[in-house]
Short mmCIF file of C-alpha atoms and ligand atoms in Angstrom, two decimals:
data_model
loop_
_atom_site.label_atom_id
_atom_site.label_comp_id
_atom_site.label_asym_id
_atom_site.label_seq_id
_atom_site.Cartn_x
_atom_site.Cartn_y
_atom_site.Cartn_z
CA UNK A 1 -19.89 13.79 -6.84
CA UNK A 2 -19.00 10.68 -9.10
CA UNK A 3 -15.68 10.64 -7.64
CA UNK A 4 -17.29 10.07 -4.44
CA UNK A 5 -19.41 7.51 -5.30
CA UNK A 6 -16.75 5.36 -6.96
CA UNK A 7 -15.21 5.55 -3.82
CA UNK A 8 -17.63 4.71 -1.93
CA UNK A 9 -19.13 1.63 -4.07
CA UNK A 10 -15.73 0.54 -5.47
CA UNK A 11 -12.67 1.95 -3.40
CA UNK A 12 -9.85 3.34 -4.11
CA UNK A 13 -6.59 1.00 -5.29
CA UNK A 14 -3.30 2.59 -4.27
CA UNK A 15 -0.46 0.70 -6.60
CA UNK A 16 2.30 2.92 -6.18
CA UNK A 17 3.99 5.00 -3.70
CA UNK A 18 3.06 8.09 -5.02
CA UNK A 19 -0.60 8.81 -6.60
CA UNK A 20 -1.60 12.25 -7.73
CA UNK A 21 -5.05 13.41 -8.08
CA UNK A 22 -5.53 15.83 -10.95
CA UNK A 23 -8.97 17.29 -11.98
CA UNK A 24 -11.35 20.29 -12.86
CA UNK A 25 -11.78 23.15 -10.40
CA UNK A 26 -14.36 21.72 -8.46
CA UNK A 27 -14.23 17.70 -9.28
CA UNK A 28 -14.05 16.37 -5.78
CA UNK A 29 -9.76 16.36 -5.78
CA UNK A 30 -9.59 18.31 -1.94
CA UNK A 31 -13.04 16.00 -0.49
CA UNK A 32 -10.95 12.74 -1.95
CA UNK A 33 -7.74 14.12 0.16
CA UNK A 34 -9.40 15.44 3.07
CA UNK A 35 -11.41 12.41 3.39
CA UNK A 36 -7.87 10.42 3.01
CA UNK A 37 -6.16 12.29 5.66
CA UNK A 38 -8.89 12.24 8.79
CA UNK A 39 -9.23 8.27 7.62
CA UNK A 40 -5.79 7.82 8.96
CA UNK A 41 -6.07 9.91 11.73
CA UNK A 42 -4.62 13.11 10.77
CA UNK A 43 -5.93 16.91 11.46
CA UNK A 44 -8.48 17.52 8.48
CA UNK A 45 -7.28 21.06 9.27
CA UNK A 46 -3.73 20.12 8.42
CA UNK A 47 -0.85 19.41 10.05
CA UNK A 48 1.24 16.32 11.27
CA UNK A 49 0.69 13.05 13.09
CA UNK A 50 0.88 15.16 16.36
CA UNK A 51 -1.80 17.17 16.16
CA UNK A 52 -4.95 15.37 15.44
CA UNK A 53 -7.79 17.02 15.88
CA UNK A 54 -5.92 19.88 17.40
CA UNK A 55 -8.69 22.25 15.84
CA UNK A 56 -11.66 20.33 17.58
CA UNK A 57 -12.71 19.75 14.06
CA UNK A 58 -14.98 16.76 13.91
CA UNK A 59 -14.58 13.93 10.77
CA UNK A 60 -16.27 14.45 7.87
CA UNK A 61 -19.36 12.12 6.41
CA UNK A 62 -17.06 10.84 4.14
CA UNK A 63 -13.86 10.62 6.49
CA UNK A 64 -15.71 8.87 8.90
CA UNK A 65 -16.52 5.66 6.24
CA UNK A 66 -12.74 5.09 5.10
CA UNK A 67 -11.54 2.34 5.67
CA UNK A 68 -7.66 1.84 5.16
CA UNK A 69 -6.90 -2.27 3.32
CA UNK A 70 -2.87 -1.20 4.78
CA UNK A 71 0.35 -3.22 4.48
CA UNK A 72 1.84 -4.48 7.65
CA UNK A 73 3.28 -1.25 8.52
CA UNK A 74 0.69 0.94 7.58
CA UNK A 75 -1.85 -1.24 9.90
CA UNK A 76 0.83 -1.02 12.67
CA UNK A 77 -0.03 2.67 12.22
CA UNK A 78 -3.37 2.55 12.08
CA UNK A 79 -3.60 0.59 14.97
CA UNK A 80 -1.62 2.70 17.60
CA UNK A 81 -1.82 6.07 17.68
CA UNK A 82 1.73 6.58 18.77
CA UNK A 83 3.33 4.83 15.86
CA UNK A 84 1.18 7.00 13.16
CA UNK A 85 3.39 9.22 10.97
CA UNK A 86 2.31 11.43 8.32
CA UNK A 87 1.14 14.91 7.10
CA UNK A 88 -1.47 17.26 5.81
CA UNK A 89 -0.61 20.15 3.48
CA UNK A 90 -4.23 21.35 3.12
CA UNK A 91 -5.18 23.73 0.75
CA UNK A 92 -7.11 26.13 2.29
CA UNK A 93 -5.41 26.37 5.79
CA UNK A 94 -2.07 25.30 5.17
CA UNK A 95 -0.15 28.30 6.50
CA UNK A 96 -2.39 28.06 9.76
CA UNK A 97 -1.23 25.09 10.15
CA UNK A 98 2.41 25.12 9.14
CA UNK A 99 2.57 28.14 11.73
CA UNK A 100 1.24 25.86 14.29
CA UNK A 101 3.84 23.58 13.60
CA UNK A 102 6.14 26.45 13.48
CA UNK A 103 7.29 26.59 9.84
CA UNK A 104 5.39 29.74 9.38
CA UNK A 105 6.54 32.37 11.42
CA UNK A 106 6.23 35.89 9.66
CA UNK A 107 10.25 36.02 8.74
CA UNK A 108 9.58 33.62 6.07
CA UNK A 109 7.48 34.17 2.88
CA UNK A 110 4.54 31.75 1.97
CA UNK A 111 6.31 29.07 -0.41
CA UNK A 112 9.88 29.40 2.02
CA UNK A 113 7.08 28.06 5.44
CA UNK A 114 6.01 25.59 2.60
CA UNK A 115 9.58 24.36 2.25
CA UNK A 116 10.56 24.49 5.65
CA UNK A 117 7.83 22.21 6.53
CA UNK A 118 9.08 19.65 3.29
CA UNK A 119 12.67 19.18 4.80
CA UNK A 120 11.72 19.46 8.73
CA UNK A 121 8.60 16.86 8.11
CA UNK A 122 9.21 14.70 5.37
CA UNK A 123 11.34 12.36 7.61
CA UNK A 124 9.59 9.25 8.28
CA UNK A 125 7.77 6.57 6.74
CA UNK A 126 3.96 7.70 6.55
CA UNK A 127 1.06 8.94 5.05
CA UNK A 128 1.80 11.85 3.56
CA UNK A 129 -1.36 13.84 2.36
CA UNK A 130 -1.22 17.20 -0.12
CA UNK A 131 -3.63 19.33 -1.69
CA UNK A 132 -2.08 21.66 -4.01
CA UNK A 133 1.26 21.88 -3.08
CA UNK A 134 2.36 23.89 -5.89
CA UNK A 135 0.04 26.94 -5.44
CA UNK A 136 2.61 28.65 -2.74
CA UNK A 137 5.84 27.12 -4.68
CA UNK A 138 7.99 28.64 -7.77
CA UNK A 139 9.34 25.72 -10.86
CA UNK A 140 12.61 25.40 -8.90
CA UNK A 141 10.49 24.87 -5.41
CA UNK A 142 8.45 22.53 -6.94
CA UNK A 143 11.56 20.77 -8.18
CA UNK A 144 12.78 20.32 -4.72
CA UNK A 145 9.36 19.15 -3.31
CA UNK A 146 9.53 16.47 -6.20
CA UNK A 147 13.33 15.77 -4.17
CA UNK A 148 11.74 15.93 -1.20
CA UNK A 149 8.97 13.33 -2.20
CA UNK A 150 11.50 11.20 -3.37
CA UNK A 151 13.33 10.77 -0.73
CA UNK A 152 10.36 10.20 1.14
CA UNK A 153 9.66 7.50 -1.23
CA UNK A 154 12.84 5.58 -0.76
CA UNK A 155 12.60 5.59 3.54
CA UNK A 156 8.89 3.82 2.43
CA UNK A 157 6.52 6.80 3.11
CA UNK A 158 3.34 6.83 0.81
CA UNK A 159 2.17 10.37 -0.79
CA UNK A 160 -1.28 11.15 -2.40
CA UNK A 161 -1.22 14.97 -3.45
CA UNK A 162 -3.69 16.49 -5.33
CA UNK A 163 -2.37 19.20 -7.93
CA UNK A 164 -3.07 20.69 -11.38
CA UNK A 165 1.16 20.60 -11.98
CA UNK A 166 2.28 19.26 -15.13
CA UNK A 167 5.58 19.71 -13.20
CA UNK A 168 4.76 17.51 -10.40
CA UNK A 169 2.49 14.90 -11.99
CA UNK A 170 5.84 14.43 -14.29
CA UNK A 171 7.55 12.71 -11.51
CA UNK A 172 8.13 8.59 -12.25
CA UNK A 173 6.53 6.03 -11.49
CA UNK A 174 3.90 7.98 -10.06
CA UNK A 175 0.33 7.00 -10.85
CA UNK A 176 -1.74 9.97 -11.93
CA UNK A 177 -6.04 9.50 -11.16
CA UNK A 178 -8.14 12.13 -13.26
CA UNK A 179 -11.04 13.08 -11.39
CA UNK A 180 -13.72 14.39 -13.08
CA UNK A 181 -17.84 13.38 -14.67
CA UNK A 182 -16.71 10.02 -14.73
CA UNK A 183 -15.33 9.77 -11.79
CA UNK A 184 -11.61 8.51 -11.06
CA UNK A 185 -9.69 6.50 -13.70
CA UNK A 186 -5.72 5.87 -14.03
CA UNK A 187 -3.82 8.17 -16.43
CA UNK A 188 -0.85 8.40 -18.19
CA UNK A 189 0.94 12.08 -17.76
CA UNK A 190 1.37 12.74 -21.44
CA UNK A 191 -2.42 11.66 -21.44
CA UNK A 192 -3.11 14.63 -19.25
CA UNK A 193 -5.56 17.43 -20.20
CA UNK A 194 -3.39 19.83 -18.08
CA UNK A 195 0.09 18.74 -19.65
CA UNK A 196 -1.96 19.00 -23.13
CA UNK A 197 -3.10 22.43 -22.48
CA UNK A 198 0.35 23.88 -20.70
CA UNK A 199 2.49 22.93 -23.85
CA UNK A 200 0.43 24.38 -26.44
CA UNK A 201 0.11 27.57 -24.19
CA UNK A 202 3.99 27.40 -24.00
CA UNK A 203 4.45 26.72 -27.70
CA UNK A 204 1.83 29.97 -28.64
CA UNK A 205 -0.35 31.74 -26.20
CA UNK A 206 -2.28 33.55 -28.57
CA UNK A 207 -3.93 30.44 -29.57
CA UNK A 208 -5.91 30.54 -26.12
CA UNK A 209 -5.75 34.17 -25.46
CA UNK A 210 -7.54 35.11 -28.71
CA UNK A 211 -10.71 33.06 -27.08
CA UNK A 212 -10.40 35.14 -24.25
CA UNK A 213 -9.06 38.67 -24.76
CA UNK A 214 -11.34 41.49 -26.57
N1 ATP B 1 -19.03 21.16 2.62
C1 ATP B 1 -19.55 21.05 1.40
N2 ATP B 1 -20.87 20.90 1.22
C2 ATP B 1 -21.39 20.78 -0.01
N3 ATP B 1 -20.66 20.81 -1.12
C3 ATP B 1 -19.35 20.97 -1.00
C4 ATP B 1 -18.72 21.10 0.24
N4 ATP B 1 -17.39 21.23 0.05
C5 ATP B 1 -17.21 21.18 -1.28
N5 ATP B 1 -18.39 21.05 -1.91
C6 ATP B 1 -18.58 20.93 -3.35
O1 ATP B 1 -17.94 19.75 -3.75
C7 ATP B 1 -17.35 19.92 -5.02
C8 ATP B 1 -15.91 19.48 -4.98
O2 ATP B 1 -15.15 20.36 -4.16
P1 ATP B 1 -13.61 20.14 -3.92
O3 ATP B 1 -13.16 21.22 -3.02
O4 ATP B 1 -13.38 18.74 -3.47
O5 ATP B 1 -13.04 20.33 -5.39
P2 ATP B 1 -11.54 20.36 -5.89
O6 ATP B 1 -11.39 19.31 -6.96
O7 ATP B 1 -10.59 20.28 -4.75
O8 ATP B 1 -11.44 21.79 -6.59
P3 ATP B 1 -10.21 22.85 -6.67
O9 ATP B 1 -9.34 22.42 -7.83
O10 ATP B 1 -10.90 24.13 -6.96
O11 ATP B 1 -9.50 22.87 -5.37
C9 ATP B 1 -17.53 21.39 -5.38
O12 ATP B 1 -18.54 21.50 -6.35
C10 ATP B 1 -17.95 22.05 -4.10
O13 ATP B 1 -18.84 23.10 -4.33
MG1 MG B 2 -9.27 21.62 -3.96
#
């Protein structure tokens, strides 16, 4: 995948606390996170700094070449197990994982384990790791996630979510990477295919539909 091999041959640049990775179905945006997460030492099956490799789930190729270039406190944490803080929301496992943790019990509904897990885990200064985030949540959930990030944000945590949200990626001073044929370059959110494409489907569905519906 070119976003893997720009990675590999040129790295990966993280300016700002938050960076979202937005891309096609299929454009490397869940390999990129996955890869992120078991770099720092987190469960590629998701889940916090206390359960690494809870699932006996070995690194992946790609996992096991990153290399984290950290700030003092970030090498603190990669350095000692002990002081590593963070979390893995992935994709395809999350609600395994966030009833591991015990944010999923079967009282709750899918996006209320999701939330749970936001205010009981987004609490310390870390490496907080997403992939899709917004598939379980509703717009007003996904506005307090954004909260949630924020605050997150200010106590010095770092965040790299992948997500096809106009709603999210909206969020400022975030830096948006666009995955895709030419690998990963720096966006703008109003530059955003998905953005483009969500307010002229707002503004008249029947302009897409008509490609689509007999
Ligand atoms: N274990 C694997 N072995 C080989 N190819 C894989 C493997 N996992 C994923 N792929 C391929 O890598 C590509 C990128 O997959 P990935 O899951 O990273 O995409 P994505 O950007 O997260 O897509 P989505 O938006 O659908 O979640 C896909 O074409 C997929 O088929
Ligand atoms: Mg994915």
């Amino acid at each position: 995948m070119p976003c893997v091999r720009q990675l590999l041959t040129e790295g990966l640049r993280f300016t700002a606390p938050v960076t979202f990775l937005v891309g096609e179905n299929g454009s490397g945006k869940s390999t990129l996170v996955e890869a992120l997460a078991e770099g720092f030492g987190l469960d590629s099956w998701g889940g916090s700094h206390d359960w690494r490799y809870a699932t006996q789930r070995g690194k992946s190729a790609l996992g096991e070449r990153i290399r984290f270039d950290a700030a003092p406190r970030g090498r603190r944490m990669l350095g000692n197990r002990a002081a590593r803080k963070g979390f893995f929301l992935r994709a395809e496992t999350a609600l395994d994982a966030l009833d591991r943790e015990g944010f999923a019990p079967d009282q709750v509904s899918h996006g209320e384990g999701f939330l749970a897990a936001f205010r009981g885990k987004f609490l310390q200064p870390g490496l907080y790791v997403m992939d899709e985030p917004e598939a379980a949540l509703s717009f007003s959930s996904c506005l307090e996630l954004l909260g949630h990030i924020d605050q997150l944000v200010k106590k010095g945590g770092q965040i790299v979510c992948a997500t096809h949200s106009p709603l999210l990626t909206a969020l400022p001073g975030a830096d948006i990477i666009e995955i895709g044929p030419h690998g990963m370059r720096r966006v703008a959110w109003k530059e955003l295919a998905v953005v483009d494409h969500w307010r002229r489907y707002l503004a008249d569905p029947q302009t897409y539909l008509r490609h689509i519906l007999a």
